[in-house]
mmCIF file of C-alpha atoms in Angstrom:
data_model
loop_
_atom_site.group_PDB
_atom_site.id
_atom_site.type_symbol
_atom_site.label_atom_id
_atom_site.label_comp_id
_atom_site.label_asym_id
_atom_site.label_seq_id
_atom_site.Cartn_x
_atom_site.Cartn_y
_atom_site.Cartn_z
ATOM 1 C CA UNK N 89 -48.550 17.896 -21.880
ATOM 2 C CA UNK N 90 -51.284 20.225 -23.009
ATOM 3 C CA UNK N 91 -55.005 20.055 -23.631
ATOM 4 C CA UNK N 92 -57.009 22.501 -25.756
ATOM 5 C CA UNK N 93 -60.144 22.181 -27.850
ATOM 6 C CA UNK N 94 -60.404 18.432 -27.265
ATOM 7 C CA UNK N 95 -56.773 17.698 -28.221
ATOM 8 C CA UNK N 96 -54.164 16.348 -25.828
ATOM 9 C CA UNK N 97 -50.395 16.196 -26.292
ATOM 10 C CA UNK N 98 -48.230 13.491 -24.725
ATOM 11 C CA UNK N 99 -44.518 14.311 -24.499
ATOM 12 C CA UNK N 100 -41.703 11.966 -25.437
ATOM 13 C CA UNK N 101 -40.759 9.267 -22.855
ATOM 14 C CA UNK N 102 -44.183 9.612 -21.246
ATOM 15 C CA UNK N 103 -47.553 7.918 -21.513
ATOM 16 C CA UNK N 104 -50.966 9.164 -20.477
ATOM 17 C CA UNK N 105 -53.831 7.245 -18.916
ATOM 18 C CA UNK N 106 -57.108 7.849 -20.731
ATOM 19 C CA UNK N 107 -60.445 7.208 -18.943
ATOM 20 C CA UNK N 108 -64.014 7.082 -20.149
ATOM 21 C CA UNK N 109 -66.484 8.182 -17.476
ATOM 22 C CA UNK N 110 -63.922 7.285 -14.773
ATOM 23 C CA UNK N 111 -63.015 3.870 -16.215
ATOM 24 C CA UNK N 112 -59.666 3.005 -17.734
ATOM 25 C CA UNK N 113 -59.882 3.185 -21.513
ATOM 26 C CA UNK N 114 -56.386 3.087 -23.043
ATOM 27 C CA UNK N 115 -52.779 4.172 -22.783
ATOM 28 C CA UNK N 116 -51.863 7.161 -24.929
ATOM 29 C CA UNK N 117 -48.427 7.081 -26.553
ATOM 30 C CA UNK N 118 -46.339 10.234 -27.150
ATOM 31 C CA UNK N 119 -47.972 12.559 -29.697
ATOM 32 C CA UNK N 120 -51.207 14.454 -30.190
ATOM 33 C CA UNK N 121 -54.511 12.735 -29.389
ATOM 34 C CA UNK N 122 -58.156 13.680 -29.864
ATOM 35 C CA UNK N 123 -59.941 13.806 -26.539
ATOM 36 C CA UNK N 124 -63.681 14.696 -26.799
ATOM 37 C CA UNK N 125 -64.200 15.616 -23.182
ATOM 38 C CA UNK N 126 -67.854 16.267 -23.866
ATOM 39 C CA UNK N 127 -68.302 12.524 -24.460
ATOM 40 C CA UNK N 128 -66.876 11.631 -21.047
ATOM 41 C CA UNK N 129 -63.219 11.154 -21.992
ATOM 42 C CA UNK N 130 -60.536 12.554 -19.751
ATOM 43 C CA UNK N 131 -56.891 12.143 -18.786
ATOM 44 C CA UNK N 132 -56.494 10.513 -15.395
ATOM 45 C CA UNK N 133 -52.776 11.197 -15.223
ATOM 46 C CA UNK N 134 -49.399 10.712 -16.855
ATOM 47 C CA UNK N 135 -46.548 8.331 -16.219
ATOM 48 C CA UNK N 136 -42.861 8.821 -17.047
ATOM 49 C CA UNK N 137 -41.005 5.976 -18.768
ATOM 50 C CA UNK N 138 -37.583 7.344 -17.919
ATOM 51 C CA UNK N 139 -35.208 5.457 -15.647
ATOM 52 C CA UNK N 140 -35.476 6.777 -12.117
ATOM 53 C CA UNK N 141 -33.140 6.275 -9.196
ATOM 54 C CA UNK N 142 -33.914 5.787 -5.527
ATOM 55 C CA UNK N 143 -31.189 5.794 -2.853
ATOM 56 C CA UNK N 144 -32.145 3.831 0.243
ATOM 57 C CA UNK N 145 -30.215 4.041 3.525
ATOM 58 C CA UNK N 146 -30.779 1.016 5.706
ATOM 59 C CA UNK N 147 -29.297 0.562 9.183
ATOM 60 C CA UNK N 148 -28.767 -3.008 10.310
ATOM 61 C CA UNK N 149 -26.427 -5.226 12.342
ATOM 62 C CA UNK N 150 -23.857 -7.742 11.189
ATOM 63 C CA UNK N 151 -23.242 -11.218 12.569
ATOM 64 C CA UNK N 152 -20.412 -9.927 14.784
ATOM 65 C CA UNK N 153 -22.734 -7.276 16.317
ATOM 66 C CA UNK N 154 -21.491 -4.258 14.372
ATOM 67 C CA UNK N 155 -24.093 -1.693 13.358
ATOM 68 C CA UNK N 156 -23.701 -0.576 9.754
ATOM 69 C CA UNK N 157 -25.581 1.693 7.396
ATOM 70 C CA UNK N 158 -25.978 0.172 3.943
ATOM 71 C CA UNK N 159 -26.776 2.556 1.087
ATOM 72 C CA UNK N 160 -28.490 0.867 -1.857
ATOM 73 C CA UNK N 161 -29.141 2.607 -5.165
ATOM 74 C CA UNK N 162 -32.114 1.217 -7.125
ATOM 75 C CA UNK N 163 -32.699 2.180 -10.759
ATOM 76 C CA UNK N 164 -36.180 1.418 -12.065
ATOM 77 C CA UNK N 165 -38.664 2.480 -14.724
ATOM 78 C CA UNK N 166 -42.283 1.924 -15.664
ATOM 79 C CA UNK N 167 -43.011 -0.531 -18.496
ATOM 80 C CA UNK N 168 -45.099 1.027 -21.271
ATOM 81 C CA UNK N 169 -47.183 -2.103 -21.842
ATOM 82 C CA UNK N 170 -48.056 -2.286 -18.133
ATOM 83 C CA UNK N 171 -48.494 1.431 -17.555
ATOM 84 C CA UNK N 172 -52.060 0.899 -16.299
ATOM 85 C CA UNK N 173 -50.830 -1.441 -13.545
ATOM 86 C CA UNK N 174 -48.081 1.011 -12.606
ATOM 87 C CA UNK N 175 -50.594 3.858 -12.439
ATOM 88 C CA UNK N 176 -53.540 2.191 -10.700
ATOM 89 C CA UNK N 177 -52.054 -0.540 -8.513
ATOM 90 C CA UNK N 178 -49.385 1.430 -6.667
ATOM 91 C CA UNK N 179 -49.969 4.662 -4.823
ATOM 92 C CA UNK N 180 -46.409 5.055 -3.447
ATOM 93 C CA UNK N 181 -43.849 3.422 -5.728
ATOM 94 C CA UNK N 182 -40.759 4.747 -3.959
ATOM 95 C CA UNK N 183 -42.066 3.706 -0.563
ATOM 96 C CA UNK N 184 -42.825 0.201 -1.852
ATOM 97 C CA UNK N 185 -39.313 -0.203 -3.307
ATOM 98 C CA UNK N 186 -37.773 1.085 -0.091
ATOM 99 C CA UNK N 187 -39.697 -1.489 1.954
ATOM 100 C CA UNK N 188 -38.427 -4.367 -0.177
ATOM 101 C CA UNK N 189 -34.843 -3.073 0.040
ATOM 102 C CA UNK N 190 -35.106 -2.893 3.830
ATOM 103 C CA UNK N 191 -36.490 -6.418 3.973
ATOM 104 C CA UNK N 192 -33.751 -8.000 1.851
ATOM 105 C CA UNK N 193 -30.821 -6.128 3.414
ATOM 106 C CA UNK N 194 -31.980 -6.778 6.971
ATOM 107 C CA UNK N 195 -32.366 -10.462 6.114
ATOM 108 C CA UNK N 196 -28.955 -10.810 4.401
ATOM 109 C CA UNK N 197 -26.490 -8.646 6.343
ATOM 110 C CA UNK N 198 -27.107 -10.173 9.822
ATOM 111 C CA UNK N 199 -25.885 -13.513 8.419
ATOM 112 C CA UNK N 200 -22.472 -12.046 7.550
ATOM 113 C CA UNK N 201 -19.577 -10.639 9.544
ATOM 114 C CA UNK N 202 -18.415 -7.096 8.847
ATOM 115 C CA UNK N 203 -15.517 -8.069 6.559
ATOM 116 C CA UNK N 204 -17.771 -10.442 4.630
ATOM 117 C CA UNK N 205 -20.314 -7.647 4.094
ATOM 118 C CA UNK N 206 -17.677 -5.614 2.260
ATOM 119 C CA UNK N 207 -16.505 -8.650 0.297
ATOM 120 C CA UNK N 208 -20.000 -9.837 -0.687
ATOM 121 C CA UNK N 209 -21.716 -6.517 -1.380
ATOM 122 C CA UNK N 210 -22.295 -7.564 -4.998
ATOM 123 C CA UNK N 211 -24.133 -10.681 -3.799
ATOM 124 C CA UNK N 212 -26.275 -8.512 -1.507
ATOM 125 C CA UNK N 213 -27.092 -6.176 -4.401
ATOM 126 C CA UNK N 214 -28.019 -9.152 -6.581
ATOM 127 C CA UNK N 215 -30.358 -10.500 -3.886
ATOM 128 C CA UNK N 216 -32.044 -7.107 -3.581
ATOM 129 C CA UNK N 217 -32.417 -6.841 -7.358
ATOM 130 C CA UNK N 218 -33.928 -10.317 -7.696
ATOM 131 C CA UNK N 219 -36.444 -9.696 -4.916
ATOM 132 C CA UNK N 220 -37.424 -6.300 -6.291
ATOM 133 C CA UNK N 221 -37.760 -7.629 -9.850
ATOM 134 C CA UNK N 222 -40.020 -10.429 -8.696
ATOM 135 C CA UNK N 223 -42.217 -8.100 -6.648
ATOM 136 C CA UNK N 224 -42.334 -4.973 -8.824
ATOM 137 C CA UNK N 225 -42.878 -6.720 -12.156
ATOM 138 C CA UNK N 226 -46.479 -7.460 -11.120
ATOM 139 C CA UNK N 227 -47.028 -3.719 -10.666
ATOM 140 C CA UNK N 228 -45.718 -2.725 -14.089
ATOM 141 C CA UNK N 229 -42.202 -1.707 -13.073
ATOM 142 C CA UNK N 230 -38.854 -3.001 -14.282
ATOM 143 C CA UNK N 231 -35.775 -2.992 -12.028
ATOM 144 C CA UNK N 232 -32.911 -1.877 -14.254
ATOM 145 C CA UNK N 233 -30.085 -2.261 -11.756
ATOM 146 C CA UNK N 234 -29.399 -2.354 -8.026
ATOM 147 C CA UNK N 235 -26.107 -1.296 -6.488
ATOM 148 C CA UNK N 236 -24.718 -1.250 -2.965
ATOM 149 C CA UNK N 237 -22.907 2.079 -3.181
ATOM 150 C CA UNK N 238 -21.750 2.436 0.412
ATOM 151 C CA UNK N 239 -21.318 0.509 3.641
ATOM 152 C CA UNK N 240 -20.757 2.725 6.679
ATOM 153 C CA UNK N 241 -19.850 1.032 9.979
ATOM 154 C CA UNK N 242 -20.415 2.788 13.280
ATOM 155 C CA UNK N 243 -17.978 5.647 13.888
ATOM 156 C CA UNK N 244 -16.316 3.960 16.862
ATOM 157 C CA UNK N 245 -15.941 0.714 14.922
ATOM 158 C CA UNK N 246 -14.427 2.541 11.953
ATOM 159 C CA UNK N 247 -11.946 4.298 14.242
ATOM 160 C CA UNK N 248 -10.993 0.986 15.874
ATOM 161 C CA UNK N 249 -10.506 -0.655 12.463
ATOM 162 C CA UNK N 250 -8.250 2.191 11.358
ATOM 163 C CA UNK N 251 -6.198 1.900 14.561
ATOM 164 C CA UNK N 252 -5.812 -1.858 14.077
ATOM 165 C CA UNK N 253 -4.718 -1.342 10.492
ATOM 166 C CA UNK N 254 -2.296 1.416 11.505
ATOM 167 C CA UNK N 255 -0.818 -0.741 14.292
ATOM 168 C CA UNK N 256 -0.333 -3.644 11.885
ATOM 169 C CA UNK N 257 1.439 -1.417 9.380
ATOM 170 C CA UNK N 258 3.661 0.064 12.104
ATOM 171 C CA UNK N 259 4.570 -3.446 13.231
ATOM 172 C CA UNK N 260 5.547 -4.428 9.699
ATOM 173 C CA UNK N 261 7.555 -1.212 9.321
ATOM 174 C CA UNK N 262 9.367 -1.851 12.630
ATOM 175 C CA UNK N 263 10.239 -5.400 11.550
ATOM 176 C CA UNK N 264 11.546 -4.188 8.211
ATOM 177 C CA UNK N 265 13.596 -1.444 9.887
ATOM 178 C CA UNK N 266 15.085 -3.897 12.410
ATOM 179 C CA UNK N 267 15.926 -6.331 9.603
ATOM 180 C CA UNK N 268 17.624 -3.546 7.642
ATOM 181 C CA UNK N 269 19.673 -2.487 10.671
ATOM 182 C CA UNK N 270 20.645 -6.112 11.254
ATOM 183 C CA UNK N 271 21.884 -6.435 7.690
ATOM 184 C CA UNK N 272 23.856 -3.184 8.031
ATOM 185 C CA UNK N 273 25.511 -4.382 11.253
ATOM 186 C CA UNK N 274 26.388 -7.731 9.698
ATOM 187 C CA UNK N 275 27.839 -6.113 6.592
ATOM 188 C CA UNK N 276 29.757 -3.614 8.714
ATOM 189 C CA UNK N 277 31.221 -6.399 10.888
ATOM 190 C CA UNK N 278 32.129 -8.430 7.808
ATOM 191 C CA UNK N 279 33.795 -5.359 6.284
ATOM 192 C CA UNK N 280 35.782 -4.636 9.445
ATOM 193 C CA UNK N 281 36.904 -8.284 9.698
ATOM 194 C CA UNK N 282 37.977 -8.295 6.050
ATOM 195 C CA UNK N 283 39.756 -4.966 6.491
ATOM 196 C CA UNK N 284 41.658 -6.178 9.557
ATOM 197 C CA UNK N 285 42.598 -9.403 7.809
ATOM 198 C CA UNK N 286 43.928 -7.561 4.782
ATOM 199 C CA UNK N 287 45.717 -5.028 6.996
ATOM 200 C CA UNK N 288 47.423 -7.829 8.934
ATOM 201 C CA UNK N 289 48.342 -9.564 5.721
ATOM 202 C CA UNK N 290 49.837 -6.346 4.377
ATOM 203 C CA UNK N 291 51.866 -5.729 7.524
ATOM 204 C CA UNK N 292 53.178 -9.296 7.435
ATOM 205 C CA UNK N 293 54.198 -8.913 3.795
ATOM 206 C CA UNK N 294 55.786 -5.541 4.539
ATOM 207 C CA UNK N 295 57.878 -7.028 7.339
ATOM 208 C CA UNK N 296 58.844 -9.948 5.132
ATOM 209 C CA UNK N 297 59.943 -7.528 2.403
ATOM 210 C CA UNK N 298 62.032 -5.545 4.918
ATOM 211 C CA UNK N 299 63.689 -8.711 6.188
ATOM 212 C CA UNK N 300 64.403 -9.844 2.620
ATOM 213 C CA UNK N 301 65.866 -6.466 1.775
ATOM 214 C CA UNK N 302 68.054 -6.387 4.860
ATOM 215 C CA UNK N 303 69.292 -9.897 4.131
ATOM 216 C CA UNK N 304 70.241 -8.965 0.601
ATOM 217 C CA UNK N 305 72.002 -5.823 1.877
ATOM 218 C CA UNK N 306 73.968 -7.773 4.479
ATOM 219 C CA UNK N 307 75.043 -10.353 1.910
ATOM 220 C CA UNK N 308 76.117 -7.731 -0.617
ATOM 221 C CA UNK N 309 78.024 -5.667 1.970
ATOM 222 C CA UNK N 310 79.797 -8.750 3.386
ATOM 223 C CA UNK N 311 80.940 -9.759 -0.082
ATOM 224 C CA UNK N 312 82.243 -6.283 -0.970
ATOM 225 C CA UNK N 313 83.883 -5.444 2.424
ATOM 226 C CA UNK N 314 85.908 -8.375 3.727
ATOM 227 C CA UNK N 315 86.141 -8.857 7.497
ATOM 228 C CA UNK N 316 82.698 -7.431 8.374
ATOM 229 C CA UNK N 317 80.151 -9.484 10.188
ATOM 230 C CA UNK N 318 76.415 -9.591 9.615
ATOM 231 C CA UNK N 319 75.887 -7.807 12.945
ATOM 232 C CA UNK N 320 78.098 -4.913 11.899
ATOM 233 C CA UNK N 321 76.221 -4.541 8.633
ATOM 234 C CA UNK N 322 72.849 -4.724 10.374
ATOM 235 C CA UNK N 323 73.837 -2.057 12.897
ATOM 236 C CA UNK N 324 74.983 0.234 10.156
ATOM 237 C CA UNK N 325 71.750 -0.275 8.136
ATOM 238 C CA UNK N 326 69.567 0.364 11.173
ATOM 239 C CA UNK N 327 71.480 3.500 12.111
ATOM 240 C CA UNK N 328 71.156 4.748 8.541
ATOM 241 C CA UNK N 329 67.375 4.153 8.645
ATOM 242 C CA UNK N 330 67.243 5.862 12.026
ATOM 243 C CA UNK N 331 68.816 9.044 10.646
ATOM 244 C CA UNK N 332 66.628 8.908 7.520
ATOM 245 C CA UNK N 333 63.535 8.748 9.724
ATOM 246 C CA UNK N 334 64.680 11.762 11.779
ATOM 247 C CA UNK N 335 65.280 13.649 8.528
ATOM 248 C CA UNK N 336 61.736 12.940 7.295
ATOM 249 C CA UNK N 337 60.244 14.049 10.603
ATOM 250 C CA UNK N 338 62.155 17.319 10.483
ATOM 251 C CA UNK N 339 61.330 17.963 6.831
ATOM 252 C CA UNK N 340 57.576 17.465 7.298
ATOM 253 C CA UNK N 341 55.785 20.827 7.880
ATOM 254 C CA UNK N 342 52.805 19.135 9.511
ATOM 255 C CA UNK N 343 54.804 17.213 12.124
ATOM 256 C CA UNK N 344 54.621 18.325 15.743
ATOM 257 C CA UNK N 345 57.657 18.293 18.067
ATOM 258 C CA UNK N 346 58.947 14.853 18.964
ATOM 259 C CA UNK N 347 61.423 14.294 21.827
ATOM 260 C CA UNK N 348 63.556 11.204 21.440
ATOM 261 C CA UNK N 349 66.777 10.153 23.200
ATOM 262 C CA UNK N 350 69.795 10.877 21.058
ATOM 263 C CA UNK N 351 73.293 9.598 21.516
ATOM 264 C CA UNK N 352 75.453 6.550 20.812
ATOM 265 C CA UNK N 353 73.837 4.552 23.598
ATOM 266 C CA UNK N 354 70.343 5.506 22.482
ATOM 267 C CA UNK N 355 71.139 4.546 18.917
ATOM 268 C CA UNK N 356 72.399 1.150 20.102
ATOM 269 C CA UNK N 357 69.180 0.593 22.083
ATOM 270 C CA UNK N 358 67.044 1.610 19.126
ATOM 271 C CA UNK N 359 68.996 -0.707 16.850
ATOM 272 C CA UNK N 360 68.450 -3.574 19.262
ATOM 273 C CA UNK N 361 64.693 -2.839 19.460
ATOM 274 C CA UNK N 362 64.292 -2.610 15.692
ATOM 275 C CA UNK N 363 66.256 -5.806 15.159
ATOM 276 C CA UNK N 364 64.146 -7.689 17.678
ATOM 277 C CA UNK N 365 60.951 -6.362 16.108
ATOM 278 C CA UNK N 366 61.986 -7.425 12.630
ATOM 279 C CA UNK N 367 62.969 -10.870 13.827
ATOM 280 C CA UNK N 368 59.605 -11.283 15.596
ATOM 281 C CA UNK N 369 57.799 -10.116 12.446
ATOM 282 C CA UNK N 370 59.705 -12.637 10.379
ATOM 283 C CA UNK N 371 58.802 -15.401 12.847
ATOM 284 C CA UNK N 372 55.127 -14.402 12.697
ATOM 285 C CA UNK N 373 55.184 -14.457 8.887
ATOM 286 C CA UNK N 374 56.654 -17.964 8.927
ATOM 287 C CA UNK N 375 53.848 -19.094 11.245
ATOM 288 C CA UNK N 376 51.245 -17.661 8.872
#
C-alpha cells in the first residue's frame, strides 16, 4: 500500500478501512483511491483477505485417563463484505480462535477413550469447525477448514502401546512358527511311514520273486537230471549264489575286508540259514 498526494493504493487480496474524522466511512477495494486527508479522511488500517492458518496445540485427558496433545489446524479468512466487523470488533483474532479450539477439544476428547480419539478425529475436527464457524461469522471471519493433524499420547503411554503391539505380533509369529513346525513333523512322519511301508512291500516282493525263481530252477533241473531231489538242487543253487556273492565282494574296489567261515561245513550251514530265511520270507508274503 502507498499514500502520496492524497492518493492511496490497495494491493490485491487486501482491503483498507477508510475513516472520516475517526469514524468508519467505507471499505476500499484493491486499486488506487483518492484520499483528501485535508478533509479529515484517513486510512485506519488494512486487512488481508487471504486464507490464513493457525495451528493450535491443546493438551487434554481422555476418558481412560490418558493425557494427549491434540494439534488442530484451522484455516480461516476475513470476509470482504464484513471487513469492518473483522477490523473493529476483534483485537486478537488468533487468540480468539485458539480459545474456541481449546473449549471444543477439551469438551469432546474427555468423553472418548484413547482408541476412539484416533478413530473419531474427523468428528472432533467437524465439531471444532462448526463451533468456530458459528462464533467467528459474527466477527466477519469465515472458517475454511479445520483439521486434526496430530494426536500425541504421553510418552510413557506411547511406549506401552508399542510394547503391547510388539508382544501381540510376537505371539502371532510364535503361533505361526509352531504351526509350521507341527505340519513339518506330521509330513515327515507320514513320509517315513509311507517309505517304510513301500520298503517292506518291496522286500516282500523281492523274496517272493526269489522263491519263484528257485522253484522254477528246481523244477527245470529235476526234469533234466533224473534221480535228483529238490533238496540237492536247492543246495547246489545256494552254493552257487554263495560263490557269486564272494566274487562280487572281492571284485568291488570299495569293499573292506570281510572274514567269513569257509569250508564244506560252513557252506552247509550257510545253505541251511539261507533256505530257512527264504522259507520264512515266503510265509510272511503269504500272510500279507
